[in-house]
Tab-separated table of C-alpha atoms in Angstrom:
chain	number	residue	atom	x	y	z
G	1377	MET	CA	0.117	0.075	0.029
G	1378	LYS	CA	1.420	3.392	-1.134
G	1379	LYS	CA	0.576	6.658	0.508
G	1380	VAL	CA	0.527	9.895	-1.224
G	1381	LEU	CA	0.399	13.416	0.098
G	1382	ALA	CA	-1.659	16.295	-1.499
G	1383	PHE	CA	-1.120	19.846	-0.654
G	1384	ASP	CA	-4.189	21.656	-1.543
G	1385	MET	CA	-3.651	25.303	-1.343
G	1386	GLY	CA	-6.526	27.829	-1.173
G	1387	ALA	CA	-6.498	31.721	-0.975
G	1388	THR	CA	-7.182	31.463	3.037
G	1389	SER	CA	-5.944	27.943	4.093
G	1390	ILE	CA	-3.634	25.275	2.967
G	1391	ARG	CA	-4.189	21.694	3.723
G	1392	GLY	CA	-2.055	18.541	3.629
G	1393	ILE	CA	-3.968	15.378	2.940
G	1394	VAL	CA	-2.633	11.935	2.861
G	1395	GLY	CA	-4.246	9.630	0.480
G	1396	PHE	CA	-4.244	5.626	-0.037
G	1397	LEU	CA	-6.074	2.552	-1.077
G	1398	GLU	CA	-6.638	-0.042	1.705
G	1399	ASN	CA	-8.236	-3.386	0.683
G	1400	GLY	CA	-9.615	-1.661	-2.293
G	1401	GLN	CA	-11.052	1.071	-0.303
G	1402	PHE	CA	-10.239	4.921	-0.829
G	1403	CYS	CA	-9.084	6.589	2.544
G	1404	THR	CA	-7.727	9.995	3.349
G	1405	GLN	CA	-6.196	11.464	6.475
G	1406	GLU	CA	-5.992	15.212	7.086
G	1407	VAL	CA	-2.355	15.900	8.475
G	1408	MET	CA	-2.120	19.518	8.214
G	1409	ARG	CA	-4.409	22.673	8.009
G	1410	MET	CA	-2.889	26.108	8.062
G	1411	ASN	CA	-4.805	29.272	7.737
G	1412	HIS	CA	-2.776	32.047	6.027
G	1413	LYS	CA	-3.289	35.725	5.261
G	1414	ILE	CA	-2.073	38.249	2.843
G	1415	GLN	CA	0.436	40.445	4.393
G	1416	GLY	CA	1.170	44.099	3.755
G	1417	LYS	CA	4.572	45.076	2.825
G	1418	ASN	CA	5.994	48.203	1.617
G	1419	GLY	CA	2.611	49.256	0.393
G	1420	ARG	CA	1.963	46.253	-1.503
G	1421	LEU	CA	0.158	42.783	-0.792
G	1422	VAL	CA	2.237	39.754	-0.611
G	1423	TRP	CA	1.698	36.119	0.525
G	1424	ASP	CA	3.500	34.887	3.686
G	1425	TRP	CA	6.150	32.847	1.529
G	1426	ASP	CA	8.331	31.747	4.458
G	1427	GLY	CA	5.338	30.611	6.444
G	1428	ILE	CA	3.831	28.720	3.504
G	1429	ILE	CA	6.853	26.913	2.508
G	1430	GLY	CA	8.035	26.151	6.061
G	1431	LYS	CA	4.843	24.567	7.220
G	1432	ILE	CA	4.923	22.601	3.823
G	1433	GLU	CA	8.498	21.323	4.709
G	1434	GLU	CA	7.577	20.476	8.304
G	1435	THR	CA	4.712	18.457	6.891
G	1436	ILE	CA	6.584	16.438	4.654
G	1437	LEU	CA	9.224	15.653	7.315
G	1438	GLU	CA	6.374	14.563	9.541
G	1439	ASN	CA	4.898	12.177	6.807
G	1440	ALA	CA	8.131	10.989	5.302
G	1441	ASP	CA	6.660	7.531	4.673
G	1442	VAL	CA	4.555	8.850	1.580
G	1443	SER	CA	5.743	7.628	-1.754
G	1444	ALA	CA	4.764	10.891	-3.630
G	1445	ILE	CA	3.611	14.380	-3.388
G	1446	GLY	CA	1.277	16.690	-5.351
G	1447	ILE	CA	0.487	20.579	-5.200
G	1448	ASP	CA	-2.270	22.486	-6.386
G	1449	SER	CA	-3.273	26.170	-5.702
G	1450	TRP	CA	-5.154	29.080	-6.789
G	1451	GLY	CA	-4.303	30.596	-10.162
G	1452	VAL	CA	-2.611	33.972	-11.475
G	1453	ASP	CA	-0.051	34.540	-8.924
G	1454	PHE	CA	3.633	33.828	-9.176
G	1455	GLY	CA	7.183	34.040	-7.988
G	1456	LEU	CA	10.425	35.223	-9.890
G	1457	ILE	CA	13.671	33.149	-9.766
G	1458	ASP	CA	17.053	34.636	-10.486
G	1459	GLN	CA	20.040	33.015	-12.413
G	1460	GLU	CA	21.545	31.787	-9.206
G	1461	GLY	CA	18.182	29.867	-8.309
G	1462	ASN	CA	16.949	32.442	-5.586
G	1463	LEU	CA	13.345	33.635	-5.204
G	1464	LEU	CA	13.513	37.500	-5.714
G	1465	GLN	CA	10.835	38.309	-3.318
G	1466	ALA	CA	7.820	37.319	-1.752
G	1467	PRO	CA	4.783	36.476	-4.365
G	1468	PHE	CA	2.307	39.430	-4.736
G	1469	SER	CA	-1.279	38.618	-3.981
G	1470	TYR	CA	-3.832	38.898	-6.800
G	1471	ARG	CA	-5.818	41.300	-4.467
G	1472	ASP	CA	-2.914	43.958	-4.821
G	1473	GLU	CA	-4.380	46.922	-6.377
G	1474	LYS	CA	-1.315	48.029	-8.072
G	1475	PHE	CA	-1.911	45.573	-10.934
G	1476	ILE	CA	-4.125	48.170	-12.545
G	1477	ILE	CA	-0.913	49.916	-13.768
G	1478	GLY	CA	-0.007	46.693	-15.504
G	1479	ARG	CA	-3.659	46.613	-17.147
G	1480	LYS	CA	-3.010	50.174	-18.389
G	1481	GLU	CA	0.138	49.339	-19.913
G	1482	ALA	CA	-1.466	46.329	-21.743
G	1483	ASP	CA	-4.157	48.593	-22.955
G	1484	SER	CA	-1.773	50.942	-24.427
G	1485	ARG	CA	-0.242	48.034	-26.546
G	1486	ILE	CA	-3.253	45.774	-27.331
G	1487	GLU	CA	-6.736	45.967	-27.504
G	1488	GLU	CA	-8.720	43.882	-24.628
G	1489	ALA	CA	-10.723	42.025	-27.195
G	1490	THR	CA	-7.575	41.019	-29.124
G	1491	LEU	CA	-5.634	40.074	-25.888
G	1492	PHE	CA	-8.787	37.685	-25.274
G	1493	GLN	CA	-8.726	36.440	-28.559
G	1494	ASN	CA	-5.083	35.498	-28.440
G	1495	SER	CA	-5.324	34.024	-24.830
G	1496	GLY	CA	-8.919	32.942	-24.362
G	1497	ASN	CA	-8.639	34.252	-20.654
G	1498	GLN	CA	-11.411	36.220	-19.074
G	1499	ILE	CA	-10.007	39.872	-18.972
G	1500	MET	CA	-9.339	40.669	-15.099
G	1501	THR	CA	-6.838	42.981	-13.406
G	1502	ILE	CA	-5.396	40.057	-11.241
G	1503	ASN	CA	-4.392	38.194	-14.277
G	1504	THR	CA	-0.584	37.177	-14.443
G	1505	VAL	CA	-0.016	39.218	-17.653
G	1506	TYR	CA	-1.089	42.432	-15.816
G	1507	GLN	CA	0.930	41.527	-12.599
G	1508	LEU	CA	3.939	41.157	-14.703
G	1509	LEU	CA	3.580	44.300	-16.612
G	1510	ALA	CA	3.002	46.191	-13.242
G	1511	LEU	CA	5.970	44.537	-11.895
G	1512	LYS	CA	8.208	45.647	-15.060
G	1513	THR	CA	7.030	49.072	-14.642
G	1514	LEU	CA	7.320	49.299	-10.712
G	1515	GLN	CA	10.305	47.299	-10.279
G	1516	PRO	CA	12.425	47.241	-13.294
G	1517	ASP	CA	15.456	46.038	-11.370
G	1518	VAL	CA	13.646	42.992	-10.115
G	1519	TYR	CA	12.217	42.198	-13.631
G	1520	GLU	CA	15.639	42.473	-15.235
G	1521	LYS	CA	17.167	39.980	-12.562
G	1522	ALA	CA	14.455	37.499	-13.034
G	1523	ASP	CA	15.328	34.502	-15.039
G	1524	LYS	CA	12.261	32.116	-14.755
G	1525	LEU	CA	8.584	32.824	-13.774
G	1526	LEU	CA	7.067	30.067	-11.755
G	1527	MET	CA	3.346	29.992	-10.949
G	1528	ILE	CA	2.540	29.207	-7.168
G	1529	PRO	CA	2.318	25.417	-7.353
G	1530	ASP	CA	5.441	25.369	-9.684
G	1531	LEU	CA	7.220	27.523	-7.233
G	1532	ILE	CA	6.422	24.883	-4.304
G	1533	TYR	CA	7.542	22.351	-6.893
G	1534	TYR	CA	10.879	24.249	-7.379
G	1535	PHE	CA	11.461	24.342	-3.556
G	1536	LEU	CA	10.704	20.550	-3.194
G	1537	THR	CA	12.742	19.447	-6.038
G	1538	GLY	CA	15.100	22.107	-7.416
G	1539	GLU	CA	13.352	21.626	-10.736
G	1540	LYS	CA	11.681	24.735	-12.555
G	1541	ILE	CA	8.907	23.822	-14.567
G	1542	GLY	CA	5.392	24.946	-15.579
G	1543	GLU	CA	2.430	22.833	-15.614
G	1544	GLU	CA	-0.177	23.410	-18.212
G	1545	SER	CA	-3.259	23.948	-16.287
G	1546	ILE	CA	-1.709	26.795	-13.948
G	1547	TRP	CA	-0.214	28.308	-17.027
G	1548	SER	CA	-3.409	28.394	-18.700
G	1549	THR	CA	-4.743	31.130	-16.063
G	1550	THR	CA	-1.932	33.476	-17.121
G	1551	GLY	CA	-3.307	35.412	-19.915
G	1552	LEU	CA	-0.046	34.565	-21.787
G	1553	TYR	CA	-1.194	31.138	-22.932
G	1554	ASP	CA	-2.811	30.631	-26.229
G	1555	LEU	CA	-5.632	28.360	-25.398
G	1556	THR	CA	-6.605	27.619	-28.885
G	1557	LYS	CA	-3.146	26.181	-29.863
G	1558	LYS	CA	-2.524	25.006	-26.084
G	1559	GLU	CA	1.038	26.819	-26.072
G	1560	VAL	CA	2.508	29.800	-24.506
G	1561	SER	CA	1.596	32.769	-26.842
G	1562	ALA	CA	4.873	34.191	-28.278
G	1563	THR	CA	2.776	36.852	-30.097
G	1564	LEU	CA	1.663	38.110	-26.697
G	1565	PHE	CA	5.028	38.157	-25.241
G	1566	GLN	CA	6.339	40.319	-28.180
G	1567	ILE	CA	3.449	42.702	-28.323
G	1568	LEU	CA	3.507	43.513	-24.766
G	1569	GLY	CA	7.351	43.699	-24.555
G	1570	LEU	CA	7.931	40.829	-22.101
G	1571	LYS	CA	10.784	38.370	-21.986
G	1572	LYS	CA	9.703	34.830	-23.192
G	1573	GLU	CA	12.875	33.537	-21.538
G	1574	LEU	CA	10.916	33.829	-18.333
G	1575	VAL	CA	8.809	30.798	-19.393
G	1576	PRO	CA	10.179	27.538	-17.797
G	1577	LYS	CA	9.513	24.131	-19.477
G	1578	ILE	CA	5.679	23.469	-19.913
G	1579	VAL	CA	4.769	19.951	-18.839
G	1580	LYS	CA	1.366	18.173	-18.771
G	1581	ALA	CA	-0.113	17.036	-15.515
G	1582	GLY	CA	1.029	13.324	-14.411
G	1583	GLU	CA	3.776	13.345	-17.127
G	1584	TRP	CA	6.896	14.348	-15.169
G	1585	ARG	CA	8.635	13.587	-11.788
G	1586	ALA	CA	11.463	14.727	-9.770
G	1587	SER	CA	12.728	13.979	-6.253
G	1588	THR	CA	13.288	15.831	-2.968
G	1589	LYS	CA	16.727	14.798	-3.018
G	1590	ASN	CA	17.388	17.947	-4.888
G	1591	ALA	CA	15.107	20.312	-2.955
G	1592	LYS	CA	15.880	23.827	-2.198
G	1593	CYS	CA	14.591	23.112	1.244
G	1594	GLU	CA	17.812	21.565	2.914
G	1595	ARG	CA	16.078	19.232	5.316
G	1596	LEU	CA	14.219	17.580	2.703
G	1597	ARG	CA	17.383	16.328	0.640
G	1598	LYS	CA	17.578	13.474	2.993
G	1599	LEU	CA	14.497	12.010	1.647
G	1600	ASP	CA	13.850	10.413	-1.724
G	1601	ILE	CA	10.052	11.158	-2.426
G	1602	ASP	CA	8.709	11.639	-5.820
G	1603	VAL	CA	7.127	15.123	-6.548
G	1604	ILE	CA	4.358	14.779	-9.366
G	1605	PRO	CA	3.170	17.949	-11.206
G	1606	VAL	CA	-0.570	17.209	-10.790
G	1607	CYS	CA	-3.057	19.765	-12.293
G	1608	GLY	CA	-1.547	22.734	-10.526
G	1609	HIS	CA	-4.677	24.992	-10.568
G	1610	ASP	CA	-6.956	23.829	-8.211
G	1611	THR	CA	-9.835	24.228	-10.375
G	1612	ALA	CA	-8.435	21.861	-13.075
G	1613	SER	CA	-7.775	19.303	-10.194
G	1614	ALA	CA	-11.370	19.595	-8.884
G	1615	LEU	CA	-12.750	19.082	-12.228
G	1616	LEU	CA	-11.277	15.528	-12.458
G	1617	MET	CA	-13.913	14.649	-9.815
G	1618	THR	CA	-16.647	15.803	-11.860
G	1619	GLU	CA	-18.438	14.300	-14.826
G	1620	VAL	CA	-18.626	17.333	-16.983
G	1621	ALA	CA	-15.889	16.307	-19.314
G	1622	ARG	CA	-18.048	13.264	-20.277
G	1623	ASP	CA	-21.531	14.768	-20.149
G	1624	ARG	CA	-22.052	17.713	-22.338
G	1625	ASP	CA	-25.597	18.299	-20.661
G	1626	ALA	CA	-23.879	19.337	-17.363
G	1627	LEU	CA	-22.430	22.504	-15.956
G	1628	PHE	CA	-20.015	22.589	-13.029
G	1629	LEU	CA	-19.792	25.046	-10.212
G	1630	SER	CA	-16.726	25.225	-8.019
G	1631	CYS	CA	-17.873	27.083	-5.011
G	1632	GLY	CA	-15.311	28.373	-2.681
G	1633	THR	CA	-13.469	31.764	-2.192
G	1634	TRP	CA	-14.253	32.109	-5.849
G	1635	SER	CA	-16.977	30.729	-7.811
G	1636	LEU	CA	-16.273	29.075	-11.141
G	1637	ILE	CA	-19.332	28.155	-13.281
G	1638	GLY	CA	-19.025	26.565	-16.686
G	1639	THR	CA	-18.842	23.501	-18.835
G	1640	ALA	CA	-16.357	21.616	-20.969
G	1641	VAL	CA	-16.069	22.400	-24.668
G	1642	ASP	CA	-14.093	20.875	-27.718
G	1643	GLN	CA	-11.860	23.923	-28.087
G	1644	ALA	CA	-11.524	27.282	-26.608
G	1645	CYS	CA	-14.340	29.792	-27.271
G	1646	THR	CA	-12.664	33.068	-28.236
G	1647	GLU	CA	-15.647	34.729	-30.008
G	1648	ARG	CA	-16.640	38.279	-29.472
G	1649	GLU	CA	-19.711	37.352	-27.539
G	1650	ALA	CA	-17.451	35.290	-24.963
G	1651	TYR	CA	-15.288	38.394	-24.545
G	1652	GLU	CA	-18.260	40.752	-24.230
G	1653	SER	CA	-19.804	38.246	-21.464
G	1654	ASN	CA	-16.292	38.425	-19.798
G	1655	LEU	CA	-15.993	34.317	-19.740
G	1656	THR	CA	-12.883	32.364	-19.717
G	1657	ASN	CA	-11.228	29.354	-21.106
G	1658	GLU	CA	-8.755	27.172	-19.126
G	1659	LEU	CA	-7.120	23.712	-19.527
G	1660	GLY	CA	-7.698	20.665	-17.449
G	1661	TYR	CA	-6.146	17.197	-17.359
G	1662	GLY	CA	-5.085	15.859	-20.691
G	1663	SER	CA	-5.469	19.254	-22.033
G	1664	GLU	CA	-9.353	19.177	-21.798
G	1665	THR	CA	-10.822	22.877	-22.396
G	1666	TYR	CA	-13.224	24.383	-19.982
G	1667	PHE	CA	-15.352	27.275	-20.683
G	1668	PHE	CA	-16.464	29.181	-17.587
G	1669	LYS	CA	-16.683	32.501	-15.594
G	1670	ASN	CA	-14.712	33.526	-12.433
G	1671	ILE	CA	-17.076	35.093	-9.960
G	1672	THR	CA	-16.589	36.359	-6.473
G	1673	GLY	CA	-17.869	33.362	-4.409
G	1674	LEU	CA	-17.890	32.789	-0.624
G	1675	TYR	CA	-15.184	35.480	-0.078
G	1676	LEU	CA	-17.925	38.110	0.876
G	1677	PHE	CA	-19.688	35.615	2.970
G	1678	GLU	CA	-16.645	34.558	4.849
G	1679	LYS	CA	-15.503	38.188	5.313
G	1680	TYR	CA	-18.916	39.127	6.615
G	1681	LYS	CA	-19.035	36.318	8.999
G	1682	THR	CA	-15.627	37.125	10.555
G	1683	GLN	CA	-16.867	40.858	10.862
G	1684	LEU	CA	-20.224	39.920	12.460
G	1685	GLU	CA	-18.457	37.554	14.915
G	1686	GLU	CA	-16.172	40.643	15.892
G	1687	LYS	CA	-19.301	42.846	16.356
G	1688	LEU	CA	-21.398	40.165	18.444
G	1689	GLY	CA	-18.255	39.121	20.346
G	1690	ARG	CA	-19.083	35.562	19.575
G	1691	LYS	CA	-18.491	32.630	17.093
G	1692	ILE	CA	-21.502	32.025	14.639
G	1693	SER	CA	-21.724	28.363	13.446
G	1694	PHE	CA	-22.722	27.586	9.889
G	1695	GLU	CA	-25.648	25.636	11.176
G	1696	GLU	CA	-27.092	28.937	12.763
G	1697	ILE	CA	-26.500	30.749	9.439
G	1698	SER	CA	-28.057	27.907	7.302
G	1699	SER	CA	-31.116	27.677	9.673
G	1700	TYR	CA	-31.720	31.448	9.484
G	1701	VAL	CA	-31.301	31.751	5.681
G	1702	GLY	CA	-33.497	28.811	4.985
G	1703	GLN	CA	-36.140	30.256	6.997
G	1704	ASP	CA	-35.499	33.594	5.099
G	1705	PHE	CA	-35.753	32.122	1.667
G	1706	ALA	CA	-39.088	30.434	2.586
G	1707	ARG	CA	-40.477	33.696	3.817
G	1708	LYS	CA	-39.280	35.665	0.911
G	1709	ASP	CA	-40.818	33.054	-1.598
G	1710	LYS	CA	-43.945	33.224	0.218
G	1711	GLU	CA	-44.119	36.913	0.156
G	1712	ASN	CA	-43.288	36.638	-3.727
G	1713	GLY	CA	-46.145	34.433	-4.380
G	1714	ALA	CA	-43.608	31.558	-5.074
G	1715	SER	CA	-45.173	28.507	-3.648
G	1716	GLY	CA	-45.374	26.895	-7.142
G	1717	ALA	CA	-42.365	26.107	-9.461
G	1718	GLU	CA	-43.271	28.803	-11.968
G	1719	ASN	CA	-41.936	31.622	-9.721
G	1720	ALA	CA	-39.874	29.726	-7.172
G	1721	GLY	CA	-36.758	31.595	-6.245
G	1722	GLN	CA	-37.722	34.711	-8.279
G	1723	GLU	CA	-36.090	37.912	-6.884
G	1724	ASN	CA	-36.294	41.544	-7.431
G	1725	LYS	CA	-32.888	41.925	-8.925
G	1726	GLU	CA	-32.786	45.639	-7.679
G	1727	ALA	CA	-32.453	44.294	-4.120
G	1728	LEU	CA	-29.483	42.207	-4.925
G	1729	ILE	CA	-25.877	43.113	-5.130
G	1730	ASP	CA	-23.326	42.714	-8.100
G	1731	MET	CA	-20.889	40.212	-6.711
G	1732	ASP	CA	-18.414	41.325	-9.482
G	1733	ALA	CA	-18.356	44.959	-8.287
G	1734	GLU	CA	-14.676	45.703	-7.752
G	1735	VAL	CA	-15.667	47.086	-4.119
G	1736	PHE	CA	-16.574	43.698	-3.014
G	1737	SER	CA	-13.359	41.831	-3.935
G	1738	ARG	CA	-11.101	44.294	-1.874
G	1739	GLU	CA	-8.778	42.906	0.856
G	1740	ASP	CA	-10.127	45.652	3.285
G	1741	VAL	CA	-13.710	45.472	2.419
G	1742	GLN	CA	-16.254	46.312	5.260
G	1743	VAL	CA	-19.201	44.269	3.668
G	1744	LYS	CA	-22.233	45.676	5.695
G	1745	LYS	CA	-21.173	49.205	5.035
G	1746	GLU	CA	-20.357	48.524	1.399
G	1747	ILE	CA	-23.565	46.702	0.790
G	1748	ASP	CA	-25.546	49.333	2.373
G	1749	ALA	CA	-23.893	51.918	0.059
G	1750	PHE	CA	-24.411	49.813	-2.944
G	1751	LEU	CA	-28.168	49.296	-2.175
G	1752	LYS	CA	-28.739	52.853	-1.460
G	1753	GLU	CA	-27.263	53.882	-4.780
G	1754	LYS	CA	-29.907	51.925	-6.153
G	1755	GLY	CA	-32.619	53.436	-4.083
G	1756	VAL	CA	-33.153	50.037	-2.093
G	1757	GLU	CA	-33.417	49.629	1.511
G	1758	ALA	CA	-30.740	47.801	3.471
G	1759	PRO	CA	-31.443	44.323	5.005
G	1760	GLY	CA	-33.661	44.382	8.175
G	1761	ASP	CA	-31.013	42.645	10.420
G	1762	ASP	CA	-27.512	41.362	10.614
G	1763	PHE	CA	-28.225	37.884	9.458
G	1764	SER	CA	-30.165	39.021	6.615
G	1765	TYR	CA	-26.966	39.827	4.879
G	1766	PHE	CA	-26.129	36.358	4.469
G	1767	THR	CA	-29.409	35.569	2.713
G	1768	LEU	CA	-28.704	38.685	0.325
G	1769	ILE	CA	-25.107	37.418	-0.392
G	1770	TYR	CA	-26.504	34.056	-1.147
G	1771	ASP	CA	-29.166	35.225	-3.469
G	1772	SER	CA	-26.822	37.541	-5.405
G	1773	MET	CA	-24.414	34.639	-5.807
G	1774	VAL	CA	-27.207	32.493	-7.156
G	1775	GLU	CA	-28.565	35.327	-9.464
G	1776	LYS	CA	-24.975	35.759	-10.843
G	1777	TYR	CA	-24.903	31.814	-11.415
G	1778	LYS	CA	-28.246	32.136	-13.411
G	1779	GLU	CA	-26.927	35.086	-15.596
G	1780	VAL	CA	-23.684	33.184	-16.457
G	1781	LYS	CA	-25.699	29.775	-17.351
G	1782	GLU	CA	-27.943	31.912	-19.787
G	1783	ASP	CA	-24.876	33.509	-21.299
G	1784	ILE	CA	-23.107	30.211	-21.750
G	1785	GLU	CA	-26.460	28.546	-23.238
G	1786	ARG	CA	-26.567	31.520	-25.704
G	1787	ILE	CA	-23.000	31.480	-26.812
G	1788	LEU	CA	-22.666	27.812	-27.145
G	1789	GLY	CA	-26.133	26.903	-28.300
G	1790	ARG	CA	-26.324	24.184	-25.741
G	1791	GLN	CA	-29.115	23.699	-23.027
G	1792	PHE	CA	-28.130	22.368	-19.573
G	1793	THR	CA	-30.193	20.177	-17.511
G	1794	LYS	CA	-27.863	19.453	-14.619
G	1795	LEU	CA	-25.117	21.008	-12.461
G	1796	GLN	CA	-22.349	19.379	-10.403
G	1797	MET	CA	-21.464	21.511	-7.424
G	1798	ILE	CA	-18.067	21.071	-5.792
G	1799	GLY	CA	-15.949	22.844	-3.226
G	1800	GLY	CA	-16.894	23.978	0.238
G	1801	GLY	CA	-19.979	25.731	-0.742
G	1802	ALA	CA	-21.425	22.432	-1.986
G	1803	LYS	CA	-21.684	21.523	1.781
G	1804	SER	CA	-24.367	24.199	2.219
G	1805	GLU	CA	-27.790	22.398	1.790
G	1806	VAL	CA	-29.636	25.753	1.573
G	1807	LEU	CA	-27.384	27.121	-1.093
G	1808	ALA	CA	-27.331	23.972	-3.158
G	1809	ALA	CA	-31.141	23.935	-2.957
G	1810	ARG	CA	-31.545	27.426	-3.869
G	1811	ILE	CA	-29.239	26.894	-6.951
G	1812	ALA	CA	-31.482	23.909	-7.930
G	1813	GLN	CA	-34.618	26.061	-7.603
G	1814	LYS	CA	-33.527	29.212	-9.196
G	1815	LEU	CA	-31.414	27.725	-12.151
G	1816	GLN	CA	-34.088	24.975	-12.655
G	1817	LEU	CA	-31.411	22.238	-12.824
G	1818	ASN	CA	-30.881	19.036	-11.122
G	1819	VAL	CA	-27.855	19.645	-8.800
G	1820	LYS	CA	-25.336	17.082	-7.644
G	1821	ALA	CA	-23.515	18.458	-4.573
G	1822	GLY	CA	-20.104	16.629	-3.982
G	1823	PRO	CA	-17.292	15.458	-3.718
G	1824	TYR	CA	-16.768	18.488	-1.449
G	1825	GLU	CA	-12.882	18.476	-1.176
G	1826	SER	CA	-12.506	18.047	-5.047
G	1827	SER	CA	-9.337	19.930	-5.275
G	1828	ALA	CA	-7.491	17.755	-3.021
G	1829	LEU	CA	-9.046	14.661	-4.227
G	1830	GLY	CA	-8.201	15.238	-7.927
G	1831	ASN	CA	-4.697	15.837	-6.711
G	1832	ILE	CA	-4.656	12.577	-4.975
G	1833	LEU	CA	-6.103	10.931	-7.814
G	1834	LEU	CA	-3.294	11.794	-10.285
G	1835	THR	CA	-0.624	11.102	-7.790
G	1836	LEU	CA	-2.056	7.669	-7.006
G	1837	LEU	CA	-2.177	7.001	-10.810
G	1838	TYR	CA	1.581	7.929	-11.128
G	1839	GLU	CA	2.280	5.510	-8.412
G	1840	LYS	CA	0.238	2.853	-10.301
G	1841	GLU	CA	-2.251	2.395	-7.263
G	1842	VAL	CA	-5.085	2.952	-9.765
G	1843	ALA	CA	-5.181	1.605	-13.469
G	1844	SER	CA	-6.889	4.779	-14.875
G	1845	VAL	CA	-8.298	8.070	-14.061
G	1846	ASN	CA	-11.815	6.699	-14.255
G	1847	GLU	CA	-11.133	3.955	-12.039
G	1848	GLY	CA	-9.627	6.157	-9.434
G	1849	ARG	CA	-12.320	8.373	-9.690
G	1850	GLU	CA	-14.891	5.810	-9.229
G	1851	LYS	CA	-13.041	4.573	-6.033
G	1852	ILE	CA	-12.787	8.089	-4.600
G	1853	CYS	CA	-16.502	8.983	-5.323
G	1854	GLU	CA	-17.719	5.682	-3.537
G	1855	ALA	CA	-16.090	6.984	-0.489
G	1856	SER	CA	-17.435	10.555	-0.755
G	1857	GLU	CA	-20.568	12.036	0.415
G	1858	VAL	CA	-22.696	13.413	-2.323
G	1859	LYS	CA	-26.174	14.773	-2.090
G	1860	TYR	CA	-28.805	15.669	-4.913
G	1861	TYR	CA	-31.274	18.496	-5.302
G	1862	ARG	CA	-34.020	18.803	-7.880
G	1863	GLY	CA	-34.874	21.721	-9.925
G	1864	ASN	CA	-38.549	22.365	-9.997
G	1865	ARG	CA	-39.205	22.088	-13.773
G	1866	ILE	CA	-37.477	18.837	-14.023
């Protein structure tokens, strides 16, 4: 029996999970959980790199009996390595507001629509391409010293193995990757005046390996553990656990700090309509192409929960929130005359917030204050009590999902009948039921920890503990909790 270790890195927490098969049954054990925060440094927002890599190193040493390690993380952020192999500075966080400088520089060189056509990525100020252009403008000395650009999971891989590579799925989030040709876009590097030499060797998930024997972390060199480039982007890793690639009637919804809703497509969709709807294309395992939209997800919910706990001077359980929101939904539906299927879940859109509004994605957002200001500008009264803000956030999220579903159906000429919900948000029964009700789709919620499970799946596949992705997925799903919710018209 071989054990593998997955590091699943989210924007607010990092987990280490050991996975293995015992008597043919899939088993997991959480061996590390670390909350981490963005730090302010010299007027910029950066990740606590020393804290992150130190905790990962410690976890590996404590679990030295594993056969292989995989790493997945959020997208777009990166570190720069110089010719001597040193990390030049802590990676910036995508929530840093200086990246607008890079976006303006890009706009002076190329039209947004042309950038989208060449990359296929949703136009967002957080994108790697804008981050890199901002760095070149603000820190030209750092830019000139840089030899290689490593995305966050690839940067961890480098510290664990000494090898500088770029995994395909995480590079597909950069805005510098041609999703149609499935290769780094030399055209964009040239137009934007960026050094293509920064790009490391690009590899596909599961098709490379290196050992901790050559780690940058000295204490790991005494070990000889394979480190496998799994799908480095947590979304791509999570989608391995869904049926979307095989079922074109299905949408996926990865619901965490960010929400990503979309479907699998045969080739990247870079049409004008996709650009105008601010949709994106990214790659998954085996170069599978996914077409979806990034939306602010549970970030606002989590921020508000923390701020309300501080106000009340006590912890608030998710059960307490769910109970309140469920009753609030029922009350609102009754008031709206929505007891039947025809009007179920219908909302006055004016009473909702735009989850994509820039103010709601800020690191220092004061949620209640900003929601009140947003509604006041629309001439709408603020929620009646503190807990009603949770209802408003959930309903605003669901309304955005509905809009994106309709955009994707219009652009692709497809009609969806089902949705698979993964990520932490899938644990919320009231949210999953609301999605089924409002989007009129059958919803499958789970597996919940899909990013970590997809990571483990590819690592077990490399170790020949499972014969194929399908076999591994089946074994993992058999051991995972899944719930079903029916849309009213189905």
